[in-house]
Short mmCIF file of C-alpha atoms in Angstrom, two decimals:
data_model
loop_
_atom_site.label_atom_id
_atom_site.label_comp_id
_atom_site.label_asym_id
_atom_site.label_seq_id
_atom_site.Cartn_x
_atom_site.Cartn_y
_atom_site.Cartn_z
CA MET A 1 -20.95 18.55 9.79
CA HIS A 2 -19.23 18.71 6.41
CA THR A 3 -16.13 17.08 7.88
CA ASN A 4 -18.18 14.30 9.42
CA THR A 5 -19.92 13.66 6.10
CA SER A 6 -16.57 13.62 4.29
CA ASP A 7 -15.18 11.19 6.86
CA MET A 8 -18.23 8.97 6.44
CA HIS A 9 -17.77 8.88 2.67
CA THR A 10 -14.04 8.18 3.02
CA ASN A 11 -14.64 5.39 5.51
CA LYS A 12 -17.33 3.97 3.24
CA TYR A 13 -14.90 3.83 0.32
CA LYS A 14 -12.28 2.20 2.53
CA TYR A 15 -14.71 -0.42 3.78
CA VAL A 16 -15.96 -1.12 0.25
CA SER A 17 -12.37 -1.48 -1.00
CA ILE A 18 -11.42 -3.81 1.85
CA ALA A 19 -14.62 -5.83 1.43
CA SER A 20 -13.97 -6.11 -2.32
CA ALA A 21 -10.41 -7.27 -1.68
CA VAL A 22 -11.56 -9.86 0.85
CA THR A 23 -14.29 -11.07 -1.53
CA VAL A 24 -11.89 -11.44 -4.45
CA LEU A 25 -9.36 -13.24 -2.25
CA LEU A 26 -12.06 -15.55 -0.93
CA LEU A 27 -13.40 -16.34 -4.42
CA LEU A 28 -9.88 -16.91 -5.72
CA ALA A 29 -9.09 -19.17 -2.76
CA ILE A 30 -12.31 -21.16 -3.31
CA TYR A 31 -11.56 -21.49 -7.03
CA MET A 32 -8.01 -22.65 -6.36
CA TRP A 33 -9.21 -25.10 -3.71
CA MET A 34 -11.88 -26.54 -6.03
CA THR A 35 -9.29 -26.85 -8.82
CA TRP A 36 -6.93 -28.60 -6.41
CA ARG A 37 -9.69 -31.00 -5.39
CA SER A 38 -10.60 -31.63 -9.02
CA VAL A 39 -7.01 -32.40 -10.02
CA THR A 40 -6.37 -34.64 -6.99
CA LYS A 41 -9.65 -36.44 -7.67
CA ASP A 42 -8.63 -37.02 -11.28
CA ILE A 43 -5.24 -38.42 -10.22
CA THR A 44 -6.72 -40.71 -7.55
CA GLU A 45 -9.46 -41.93 -9.91
CA ARG A 46 -6.91 -42.76 -12.61
CA ALA A 47 -4.70 -44.53 -10.08
CA GLY A 48 -7.77 -46.28 -8.60
CA ALA A 49 -8.72 -47.61 -12.04
CA GLN A 50 -5.24 -49.14 -12.42
CA LEU A 51 -5.55 -50.67 -8.93
CA THR A 52 -8.84 -52.36 -9.87
CA TRP A 53 -7.25 -53.91 -12.97
CA ALA A 54 -4.23 -55.02 -10.96
CA MET A 55 -6.51 -56.67 -8.39
CA PHE A 56 -8.49 -58.28 -11.21
CA TYR A 57 -5.33 -59.82 -12.71
CA GLU A 58 -4.09 -60.97 -9.30
CA SER A 59 -7.47 -62.42 -8.27
CA TYR A 60 -8.06 -64.43 -11.45
CA THR A 61 -4.50 -65.71 -11.49
CA ARG A 62 -4.83 -66.82 -7.88
CA ALA A 63 -8.26 -68.33 -8.56
CA ASP A 64 -6.80 -70.43 -11.36
CA ASN A 65 -4.09 -71.69 -9.06
CA VAL A 66 -6.32 -72.35 -6.04
CA THR A 67 -9.38 -73.90 -7.71
CA ALA A 68 -7.64 -75.63 -10.63
CA ASP A 69 -10.44 -76.77 -12.99
CA ASP A 70 -13.17 -75.94 -10.49
CA THR A 71 -13.56 -72.23 -11.40
CA LEU A 72 -17.10 -72.79 -12.62
CA ARG A 73 -18.05 -73.69 -9.05
CA LEU A 74 -17.81 -69.96 -8.21
CA PRO A 75 -21.15 -68.66 -9.49
CA GLU A 76 -21.23 -66.05 -6.72
CA ALA A 77 -18.10 -64.49 -8.27
CA ARG A 78 -20.11 -63.39 -11.30
CA ARG A 79 -22.97 -61.42 -9.84
CA ASN A 80 -22.71 -58.79 -12.59
CA LEU A 81 -20.31 -57.81 -15.34
CA SER A 82 -18.62 -54.81 -13.61
CA LEU A 83 -14.91 -55.11 -12.96
CA ALA A 84 -15.11 -54.04 -9.30
CA SER A 85 -17.98 -56.48 -8.65
CA SER A 86 -16.01 -59.35 -10.20
CA VAL A 87 -12.99 -58.53 -8.04
CA GLU A 88 -15.17 -58.35 -4.94
CA GLY A 89 -16.98 -61.62 -5.69
CA ILE A 90 -13.85 -63.60 -6.55
CA ASN A 91 -11.93 -62.43 -3.47
CA ASP A 92 -14.91 -63.04 -1.18
CA ALA A 93 -15.34 -66.58 -2.53
CA LEU A 94 -11.61 -67.39 -2.44
CA SER A 95 -11.34 -66.22 1.16
CA ARG A 96 -14.51 -67.92 2.38
CA LYS A 97 -14.20 -71.24 0.56
CA TYR A 98 -10.45 -71.60 0.01
CA HIS A 99 -8.97 -69.30 2.71
CA SER A 100 -6.91 -67.62 0.06
CA GLU A 101 -6.20 -63.94 0.68
CA ILE A 102 -5.16 -61.34 -1.87
CA SER A 103 -1.39 -60.90 -2.29
CA LEU A 104 -0.45 -57.26 -1.79
CA GLU A 105 3.01 -57.81 -3.31
CA THR A 106 1.53 -59.26 -6.48
CA VAL A 107 -0.99 -56.44 -6.71
CA ALA A 108 1.88 -53.97 -6.21
CA THR A 109 3.79 -55.55 -9.10
CA TYR A 110 0.82 -55.24 -11.44
CA VAL A 111 0.09 -51.69 -10.19
CA ASP A 112 3.66 -50.62 -10.85
CA SER A 113 3.46 -51.70 -14.48
CA LEU A 114 0.03 -50.16 -15.04
CA LEU A 115 0.97 -46.84 -13.41
CA SER A 116 4.08 -46.67 -15.58
CA VAL A 117 1.94 -47.02 -18.71
CA ALA A 118 -0.56 -44.44 -17.38
CA LYS A 119 2.33 -42.06 -16.54
CA ILE A 120 1.37 -41.79 -12.89
CA ASN A 121 4.02 -41.59 -10.16
CA ARG A 122 4.83 -45.12 -9.04
CA ASP A 123 5.74 -44.34 -5.43
CA VAL A 124 2.68 -46.06 -3.93
CA THR A 125 1.67 -48.28 -1.05
CA VAL A 126 -0.95 -51.03 -1.42
CA GLN A 127 -3.05 -51.18 1.73
CA GLU A 128 -5.66 -53.64 2.96
CA ILE A 129 -8.15 -51.93 5.23
CA GLU A 130 -10.97 -52.98 7.51
CA VAL A 131 -14.02 -50.77 7.17
CA GLU A 132 -16.23 -50.18 10.20
CA GLU A 133 -19.92 -50.82 9.81
CA GLY A 134 -20.87 -47.15 10.00
CA ARG A 135 -18.57 -46.35 7.07
CA ARG A 136 -19.94 -49.22 4.97
CA GLU A 137 -23.43 -47.75 5.27
CA GLY A 138 -22.30 -44.31 4.17
CA GLY A 139 -21.65 -43.00 7.69
CA ASN A 140 -18.53 -41.61 9.30
CA GLY A 141 -16.94 -44.87 10.37
CA GLU A 142 -13.17 -45.20 10.22
CA ALA A 143 -10.97 -47.37 8.00
CA LYS A 144 -8.19 -49.30 9.75
CA VAL A 145 -5.09 -50.42 7.85
CA VAL A 146 -4.42 -54.08 8.61
CA ARG A 147 -1.75 -54.79 5.95
CA GLN A 148 0.41 -52.83 3.53
CA ASN A 149 3.23 -53.81 1.19
CA ASN A 150 5.62 -51.07 2.44
CA GLU A 151 5.92 -48.35 5.06
CA ARG A 152 6.26 -45.34 2.77
CA SER A 153 2.74 -43.97 3.21
CA SER A 154 2.14 -40.89 5.36
CA SER A 155 -0.56 -38.40 6.26
CA TRP A 156 0.44 -36.44 3.12
CA SER A 157 -0.32 -39.36 0.81
CA LEU A 158 -3.38 -39.22 -1.46
CA MET A 159 -5.74 -42.18 -1.05
CA THR A 160 -7.68 -43.82 -3.86
CA LYS A 161 -11.22 -45.01 -3.45
CA PRO A 162 -11.17 -48.45 -1.73
CA VAL A 163 -11.96 -51.51 -3.87
CA SER A 164 -14.04 -53.98 -1.83
CA ILE A 165 -12.90 -57.61 -1.46
CA ARG A 166 -15.86 -58.71 0.69
CA ARG A 167 -19.53 -58.84 -0.17
CA ASP A 168 -20.38 -57.13 3.13
CA GLY A 169 -17.83 -54.37 2.41
CA SER A 170 -15.86 -55.13 5.56
CA LYS A 171 -12.51 -55.29 3.77
CA ALA A 172 -11.07 -53.38 0.84
CA ILE A 173 -7.85 -52.54 -0.94
CA ARG A 174 -6.67 -49.01 -1.67
CA LEU A 175 -3.59 -47.22 -2.98
CA ALA A 176 -1.70 -44.58 -1.06
CA LEU A 177 -0.07 -42.21 -3.60
CA ASN A 178 2.98 -41.16 -1.63
CA ASN A 179 4.39 -38.57 -4.03
CA PRO A 180 1.70 -37.15 -6.33
CA TYR A 181 3.01 -33.60 -5.94
CA PRO A 182 5.26 -33.36 -9.02
CA GLU A 183 2.23 -34.07 -11.23
CA LEU A 184 0.07 -31.76 -9.13
CA ALA A 185 2.66 -29.01 -9.43
CA GLN A 186 2.95 -29.52 -13.18
CA ARG A 187 -0.79 -29.34 -13.69
CA LEU A 188 -1.51 -26.58 -11.19
CA SER A 189 1.51 -24.32 -11.64
CA PRO A 190 0.00 -22.42 -14.62
CA LEU A 191 -3.18 -21.83 -12.63
CA PHE A 192 -1.28 -20.74 -9.52
CA LEU A 193 0.99 -18.50 -11.60
CA ILE A 194 -1.96 -16.80 -13.30
CA SER A 195 -3.77 -16.54 -9.97
CA ALA A 196 -0.68 -15.04 -8.33
CA ILE A 197 -0.38 -12.47 -11.14
CA ILE A 198 -4.08 -11.59 -10.86
CA LEU A 199 -3.82 -11.43 -7.08
CA GLY A 200 -0.70 -9.27 -7.23
CA PHE A 201 -2.27 -6.93 -9.78
CA PHE A 202 -5.45 -6.65 -7.73
CA ALA A 203 -3.43 -6.10 -4.53
CA ILE A 204 -1.53 -3.25 -6.19
CA ILE A 205 -4.80 -1.67 -7.31
CA ILE A 206 -6.31 -1.97 -3.82
CA VAL A 207 -3.18 -0.60 -2.14
CA GLN A 208 -3.04 2.33 -4.55
CA LEU A 209 -6.75 2.97 -4.09
CA LEU A 210 -6.47 2.92 -0.30
CA ARG A 211 -3.41 5.17 -0.50
CA PHE A 212 -5.30 7.58 -2.76
CA ILE A 213 -8.28 7.60 -0.40
CA THR A 214 -5.99 8.19 2.58
CA GLU A 215 -4.20 11.03 0.79
CA GLN A 216 -7.52 12.60 -0.15
CA GLU A 217 -8.67 12.31 3.44
CA GLN A 218 -5.46 13.92 4.69
CA MET A 219 -5.74 16.65 2.06
CA ALA A 220 -9.33 17.32 3.09
CA GLU A 221 -8.24 17.64 6.72
CA LEU A 222 -5.41 19.97 5.73
CA ARG A 223 -7.78 22.11 3.67
CA ASN A 224 -10.11 22.37 6.64
CA ASP A 225 -7.21 23.39 8.88
CA PHE A 226 -5.99 25.80 6.21
CA SER A 227 -9.42 27.41 5.87
CA TYR A 228 -9.71 27.76 9.63
CA ALA A 229 -6.22 29.26 9.85
CA MET A 230 -6.92 31.70 7.01
CA VAL A 231 -10.19 32.90 8.55
CA HIS A 232 -8.55 33.23 11.96
CA ASP A 233 -5.60 35.25 10.68
CA MET A 234 -7.80 37.47 8.50
CA LYS A 235 -10.03 38.18 11.45
CA SER A 236 -7.44 40.29 13.28
CA PRO A 237 -6.70 42.84 10.50
CA LEU A 238 -10.37 43.03 9.55
CA SER A 239 -11.26 43.71 13.17
CA SER A 240 -8.61 46.46 13.27
CA ILE A 241 -9.96 48.04 10.09
CA ILE A 242 -13.55 47.95 11.34
CA MET A 243 -12.57 49.32 14.74
CA GLY A 244 -10.51 52.16 13.18
CA ALA A 245 -13.28 53.05 10.74
CA HIS A 246 -15.79 53.08 13.60
CA PHE A 247 -13.76 55.54 15.65
CA LEU A 248 -13.10 57.78 12.66
CA HIS A 249 -16.77 57.73 11.69
CA SER A 250 -17.92 58.52 15.21
CA GLY A 251 -16.17 61.95 15.17
CA LYS A 252 -14.64 61.37 18.60
CA VAL A 253 -11.14 61.92 17.28
CA ASP A 254 -11.86 64.82 14.90
CA ASP A 255 -10.12 67.25 17.25
CA LYS A 256 -7.19 64.90 17.87
CA PRO A 257 -5.17 64.84 14.64
CA GLN A 258 -2.38 62.64 15.99
CA ILE A 259 -4.78 59.90 17.10
CA LYS A 260 -6.75 60.31 13.89
CA GLU A 261 -3.59 59.85 11.82
CA LYS A 262 -2.74 56.76 13.87
CA TYR A 263 -6.08 55.14 13.04
CA TYR A 264 -5.63 56.00 9.37
CA SER A 265 -2.23 54.36 9.43
CA ILE A 266 -3.65 51.23 11.12
CA ILE A 267 -6.41 50.92 8.52
CA GLU A 268 -3.95 51.45 5.67
CA GLU A 269 -1.42 48.91 7.00
CA GLU A 270 -4.00 46.24 7.71
CA ALA A 271 -5.66 46.76 4.32
CA GLU A 272 -2.26 46.44 2.63
CA HIS A 273 -1.64 43.30 4.64
CA LEU A 274 -4.91 41.74 3.42
CA LEU A 275 -4.23 42.87 -0.15
CA ALA A 276 -0.75 41.34 -0.04
CA LEU A 277 -2.29 38.11 1.21
CA VAL A 278 -4.86 38.01 -1.58
CA ASN A 279 -2.21 38.84 -4.18
CA LYS A 280 -0.03 36.06 -2.86
CA LEU A 281 -2.88 33.57 -3.19
CA LEU A 282 -3.55 34.72 -6.75
CA THR A 283 0.15 34.52 -7.63
CA ILE A 284 0.42 30.98 -6.26
CA SER A 285 -2.65 29.98 -8.26
CA LYS A 286 -1.14 31.40 -11.44
CA LEU A 287 2.19 29.71 -10.75
CA GLU A 288 0.51 26.35 -10.15
CA ASN A 289 -1.41 26.65 -13.42
CA LYS A 290 1.64 27.89 -15.36
CA LYS A 291 -0.18 31.12 -16.23
CA LEU A 292 2.26 33.58 -14.67
CA ILE A 293 4.70 35.22 -17.10
CA LEU A 294 8.06 36.10 -15.52
CA ASN A 295 10.03 39.11 -16.66
CA LYS A 296 13.59 37.85 -16.22
CA ASN A 297 16.45 40.32 -16.18
CA GLU A 298 19.89 40.51 -14.64
CA ILE A 299 19.25 41.92 -11.19
CA ASP A 300 21.59 43.09 -8.43
CA LEU A 301 20.89 41.19 -5.19
CA GLU A 302 22.87 43.48 -2.86
CA PRO A 303 20.51 46.50 -2.74
CA ILE A 304 17.47 44.21 -2.67
CA ILE A 305 18.74 42.24 0.33
CA ASN A 306 19.98 45.34 2.17
CA ASP A 307 16.58 47.01 1.75
CA LEU A 308 14.72 43.91 2.95
CA VAL A 309 16.97 43.60 6.00
CA GLU A 310 16.47 47.25 6.96
CA LYS A 311 12.69 46.94 6.69
CA ALA A 312 12.77 43.74 8.76
CA LYS A 313 14.82 45.46 11.50
CA ALA A 314 12.40 48.38 11.55
CA LYS A 315 9.35 46.15 12.00
CA ALA A 316 10.79 43.49 14.34
CA ALA A 317 10.12 43.71 18.06
CA LYS A 318 13.35 41.80 18.78
CA PRO A 319 16.99 42.74 18.21
CA ILE A 320 18.27 41.44 14.87
CA GLU A 321 21.83 40.77 13.81
CA VAL A 322 22.27 39.95 10.13
CA SER A 323 25.50 38.83 8.48
CA ILE A 324 25.55 39.39 4.72
CA ASN A 325 28.21 37.82 2.49
CA LEU A 326 27.40 37.93 -1.24
CA GLU A 327 30.11 36.25 -3.33
CA VAL A 328 27.72 36.48 -6.31
CA LYS A 329 25.65 39.65 -6.60
CA HIS A 330 23.94 39.36 -9.99
CA VAL A 331 21.38 36.74 -11.04
CA LEU A 332 18.92 36.25 -13.88
CA ALA A 333 15.45 36.52 -12.35
CA ASP A 334 12.16 38.40 -12.16
CA GLU A 335 12.97 41.16 -9.67
CA GLN A 336 9.48 41.44 -8.21
CA TYR A 337 8.95 37.75 -7.49
CA MET A 338 12.55 37.02 -6.47
CA THR A 339 12.43 39.95 -4.03
CA GLU A 340 9.19 38.62 -2.57
CA ALA A 341 10.67 35.12 -2.27
CA ILE A 342 13.72 36.38 -0.35
CA ALA A 343 11.46 38.57 1.80
CA ASN A 344 9.43 35.50 2.75
CA LEU A 345 12.58 33.66 3.87
CA ILE A 346 13.67 36.63 6.01
CA ASP A 347 10.16 36.96 7.44
CA ASN A 348 10.10 33.22 8.15
CA ALA A 349 13.44 33.44 10.00
CA ILE A 350 12.08 36.25 12.20
CA LYS A 351 8.78 34.48 12.92
CA TYR A 352 10.47 31.32 14.11
CA SER A 353 13.28 33.03 16.00
CA LYS A 354 14.22 32.93 19.65
CA ASP A 355 14.68 36.00 21.87
CA ASP A 356 17.74 37.17 19.92
CA ILE A 357 17.76 36.87 16.14
CA ASN A 358 21.04 35.97 14.44
CA MET A 359 20.65 35.59 10.70
CA SER A 360 23.13 35.06 7.89
CA ILE A 361 22.50 35.67 4.19
CA LYS A 362 25.11 34.59 1.68
CA THR A 363 25.51 33.62 -1.96
CA PHE A 364 28.08 31.55 -3.78
CA ASP A 365 28.66 30.08 -7.19
CA THR A 366 28.29 26.50 -8.50
CA ASP A 367 28.50 25.06 -11.99
CA LYS A 368 24.83 25.54 -12.83
CA HIS A 369 23.34 27.71 -10.08
CA VAL A 370 23.85 30.65 -7.82
CA LEU A 371 23.02 29.49 -4.31
CA LEU A 372 21.41 31.97 -1.92
CA LYS A 373 21.28 30.78 1.69
CA VAL A 374 19.26 32.27 4.55
CA ARG A 375 20.18 30.75 7.93
CA ASP A 376 18.71 31.52 11.34
CA ASN A 377 19.19 30.43 14.94
CA GLY A 378 15.48 29.81 15.48
CA ILE A 379 13.38 26.96 16.78
CA GLY A 380 14.16 24.66 13.82
CA MET A 381 11.99 21.89 12.43
CA THR A 382 11.55 18.14 12.76
CA LYS A 383 12.07 15.82 9.79
CA GLU A 384 8.28 15.45 9.43
CA GLU A 385 7.78 19.22 9.28
CA GLN A 386 10.56 19.57 6.70
CA GLN A 387 8.74 17.12 4.41
CA VAL A 388 5.57 19.25 4.24
CA ILE A 389 6.85 22.76 4.86
CA PHE A 390 6.67 23.76 1.16
CA ASP A 391 3.16 22.35 0.62
CA LYS A 392 0.39 24.89 0.27
CA PHE A 393 -1.42 23.37 3.24
CA GLY A 394 1.68 22.06 4.97
CA ARG A 395 1.87 24.51 7.84
CA ALA A 396 -1.88 24.45 8.35
CA ALA A 397 -1.55 20.96 9.88
CA ILE A 398 0.62 22.39 12.69
CA HIS A 399 -0.93 25.85 12.67
CA GLU A 400 -2.60 25.59 16.06
CA LYS A 401 0.58 24.48 17.80
CA ASN A 402 2.60 27.27 16.22
CA ARG A 403 -0.10 29.86 16.84
CA LYS A 404 -0.11 29.00 20.54
CA GLY A 405 3.64 29.50 20.47
CA GLY A 406 3.17 33.04 19.20
CA VAL A 407 3.49 32.47 15.43
CA SER A 408 0.80 33.78 13.08
CA GLY A 409 0.11 33.03 9.44
CA PHE A 410 -0.83 29.83 7.72
CA GLY A 411 2.09 28.78 5.59
CA LEU A 412 1.58 30.40 2.19
CA GLY A 413 4.98 32.08 2.26
CA LEU A 414 7.17 29.00 1.78
CA ASN A 415 4.83 27.52 -0.81
CA TYR A 416 5.09 30.86 -2.63
CA VAL A 417 8.90 30.62 -2.53
CA ASP A 418 8.75 27.06 -3.85
CA GLN A 419 6.43 28.03 -6.71
CA VAL A 420 8.55 31.08 -7.65
CA MET A 421 11.74 29.01 -7.74
CA GLN A 422 10.09 26.33 -9.89
CA ALA A 423 8.91 29.04 -12.28
CA HIS A 424 12.53 30.27 -12.53
CA GLY A 425 13.72 26.75 -13.31
CA GLY A 426 15.33 26.37 -9.90
CA LYS A 427 14.31 25.02 -6.51
CA VAL A 428 14.35 25.69 -2.77
CA THR A 429 15.59 23.27 -0.11
CA VAL A 430 15.73 23.31 3.69
CA SER A 431 18.18 21.97 6.24
CA SER A 432 17.14 22.20 9.86
CA GLU A 433 17.69 20.82 13.33
CA LYS A 434 15.05 21.09 16.02
CA ASP A 435 15.71 23.90 18.55
CA LYS A 436 18.95 24.88 16.78
CA PHE A 437 18.65 26.35 13.29
CA SER A 438 16.97 26.39 9.87
CA GLU A 439 18.73 27.12 6.59
CA PHE A 440 16.86 27.68 3.34
CA THR A 441 18.73 27.51 0.03
CA LEU A 442 17.53 29.03 -3.25
CA PHE A 443 18.98 27.39 -6.36
CA ILE A 444 18.89 30.23 -8.92
CA PRO A 445 19.90 29.31 -12.48
CA LYS A 446 23.09 31.15 -13.42
CA VAL A 447 23.26 34.10 -15.78
CA LYS A 448 24.04 32.74 -19.23
CA SER A 449 27.17 34.23 -20.77
CA GLU A 450 26.70 36.02 -24.05
#
């Protein structure tokens, strides 16, 4: 139930993070789109204003030429004082009474000069369009291009608002801005740059947050596996202790001293096993919190390793062959913890061995370290297992698989070795190949010469 609750909280945080990211992206996209629309509207409105003036100049010039001194006979051309209304009225009257149509080339000439002054890109196309009735009334009718001064317009061109040249709105003139993008890029690039920086920063935060949540979820799962493994492996010695105490307390073996001594030995061994486990946990905790004080001295590795090998042979249920080659026999270390670290490597080699155990232990010198290598011919490890093997909870993740294969324990030993070596200022590494071998190397800082 605790695991389910933890998973629910983790999933909730993930969903909230993803929803927040999507919301920010959506808001940023909307803001950028609205800014784009605003800038394009500003450009088209500025260009449209120049078009209206260009049409005004063209229309009045043409009216002077067509009507001569009869311009006052165009009262309908002056319905109001707005520029667009004057252009519409003049062109409507000139077309209806004098059959004179607006000259797109002349308008283009005026537009070119006006756009140059307004510092707007001059790559434009002047278009005359017919507007369907539905569009004139504010509907969704289409505009059809009937004339244009060049063929440079495309679907990527920005269109200005049409300027009507008929009272009924059936015809109009508009500009197609064929290359407004340099100005758009110049005006929008700071916004896009800032937005990209904000987006990138936010993306990094979200990615790191999701990674942290995922790591915490994995760590929680490993802790659960670790706790299960610890309880399972403590259960066996505790059961042995309880069973032995029960038989001794019952008096059934009082007249059988050999059996009685056997049960005492079982209780003592299992209690020592549990005590060693608890001590190891406490030592790891102290090492992790930098509270353990090492008593470093020059120690002789040869008797330590020989003693550990003899004890391992005595306890092992399989035949063991050990090759020992110590080129360097003395190191600067805490004897108690270094002995325990080497013992863990030997124990690890036996646990993960095949039917016959062939082990080699050797040391040799380098510039800064004495290297102690423990190699076995066991079941080996995959690359994934090698990456987590020194973590406190690393072996707990694969505990069930290993336990079914006959291996007990829950992976404190290698983490202990790693912590001890770090405390000595050294390190431990592993090289392994699945189903072939594993080789652990202790990097022990060299004895400093006096």
